[in-house]
Short mmCIF file of C-alpha atoms in Angstrom, two decimals:
data_model
loop_
_atom_site.label_atom_id
_atom_site.label_comp_id
_atom_site.label_asym_id
_atom_site.label_seq_id
_atom_site.Cartn_x
_atom_site.Cartn_y
_atom_site.Cartn_z
CA MET H 21 -13.76 3.00 2.90
CA LYS H 22 -17.00 5.04 4.25
CA PRO H 23 -15.77 8.33 6.07
CA ARG H 24 -16.94 6.47 9.86
CA GLU H 25 -14.79 3.35 8.78
CA PHE H 26 -12.05 5.82 8.31
CA TRP H 27 -12.59 7.79 11.28
CA ASP H 28 -12.99 4.44 13.73
CA SER H 29 -9.89 2.85 11.93
CA THR H 30 -6.13 2.35 13.41
CA TYR H 31 -3.30 3.64 11.29
CA ARG H 32 -1.88 0.05 10.49
CA GLU H 33 -5.92 -0.48 8.81
CA ILE H 34 -5.72 3.43 7.19
CA ASN H 35 -1.99 2.27 5.89
CA LEU H 36 -3.40 -0.81 4.47
CA TYR H 37 -6.23 0.32 2.62
CA LEU H 38 -3.91 3.06 1.11
CA GLN H 39 -1.15 0.89 -0.21
CA THR H 40 -3.82 -1.60 -1.21
CA HIS H 41 -5.81 1.34 -2.66
CA LEU H 42 -2.56 2.72 -4.74
CA VAL H 43 -1.74 -0.88 -5.92
CA LYS H 44 -5.13 -1.00 -7.71
CA ILE H 45 -4.72 2.47 -9.31
CA VAL H 46 -1.17 1.40 -10.44
CA ASP H 47 -2.73 -1.79 -11.94
CA ASP H 48 -5.53 0.45 -13.26
CA LEU H 49 -2.82 2.77 -15.19
CA LYS H 50 -0.85 -0.40 -17.03
CA ARG H 51 -4.00 -2.19 -17.71
CA GLU H 52 -4.95 1.30 -19.49
CA ILE H 53 -1.87 1.68 -21.11
CA ASN H 54 -1.78 -1.84 -22.68
CA LEU H 55 -5.13 -1.28 -23.67
CA GLN H 56 -4.58 1.95 -25.77
CA GLU H 57 -1.10 0.74 -26.88
CA ALA H 58 -3.21 -1.87 -28.46
CA VAL H 59 -5.53 0.05 -29.91
CA THR H 60 -3.31 2.64 -31.23
CA ASN H 61 -0.74 -0.31 -32.51
CA LYS H 62 -3.77 -1.64 -34.73
CA LEU H 63 -4.61 1.79 -35.83
CA ILE H 64 -1.07 2.23 -37.43
CA ARG H 65 -0.99 -0.66 -39.16
CA ALA H 66 -4.45 -0.35 -40.47
CA ASP H 67 -3.65 3.01 -42.05
CA SER H 68 -3.09 2.16 -45.84
CA MET H 69 -0.64 5.05 -46.36
CA SER H 70 2.37 3.61 -45.36
CA LYS H 71 4.00 0.02 -46.05
CA LYS H 72 6.60 0.21 -43.02
CA PRO H 73 4.77 1.88 -40.25
CA LYS H 74 6.72 3.50 -37.37
CA ILE H 75 5.60 2.29 -34.36
CA ILE H 76 6.51 3.59 -30.66
CA LEU H 77 5.48 1.90 -27.58
CA ILE H 78 3.44 3.57 -25.54
CA ARG H 79 5.34 1.59 -22.94
CA ASP H 80 8.63 3.52 -23.31
CA SER H 81 7.24 6.79 -22.04
CA TYR H 82 6.47 4.69 -18.70
CA LYS H 83 9.62 2.78 -18.14
CA GLY H 84 9.60 3.23 -14.86
CA LEU H 85 6.23 2.30 -13.65
CA TYR H 86 7.05 -1.19 -15.30
CA GLN H 87 10.41 -1.94 -14.42
CA GLU H 88 9.51 -1.19 -10.62
CA GLU H 89 7.42 -4.31 -11.24
CA LYS H 90 10.29 -6.62 -12.67
CA GLN H 91 12.22 -5.28 -10.11
CA GLU H 92 9.57 -6.38 -7.15
CA PHE H 93 9.22 -10.03 -8.63
CA ASP H 94 12.76 -10.70 -9.46
CA THR H 95 14.02 -9.65 -5.56
CA ARG H 96 10.89 -11.64 -3.98
CA SER H 97 11.77 -15.13 -3.26
CA PRO H 98 8.01 -17.70 -2.34
CA GLU H 99 9.13 -17.43 1.22
CA GLU H 100 8.83 -14.07 1.18
CA ILE H 101 5.71 -13.93 -0.91
CA LYS H 102 3.87 -16.42 1.72
CA ARG H 103 4.94 -14.29 4.94
CA LYS H 104 3.38 -11.50 3.42
CA MET H 105 0.11 -12.97 2.48
CA ARG H 106 0.32 -15.02 5.97
CA GLU H 107 0.58 -11.64 7.53
CA MET H 108 -2.18 -9.47 5.40
CA MET H 109 -4.47 -12.96 6.22
CA GLY H 110 -4.04 -12.64 9.81
CA PHE H 111 -4.24 -8.99 9.91
CA GLN H 112 -7.98 -9.02 8.03
CA LYS H 113 -9.03 -11.89 10.60
CA ASN H 114 -8.76 -9.73 13.57
#
């Protein structure tokens, strides 16, 4: 969102933009965690010094980040998802 768009926007539009941006940031963080975990695990396994390497998952450090996602999807019904998507699409048309 450009500064001019920000000042010309309504509270609802700004709120929707910020929520969407926050979701994007969290998704980027999760993707980066998964990538780093995969690379780290491969490096640990490739180490020839130990036959049984101890792998500590990076996700364990961010349990709250992944639990929220699981709970969010478990509690939403298909009807709620459809309603939310229709609200968002209706908002964007205006």
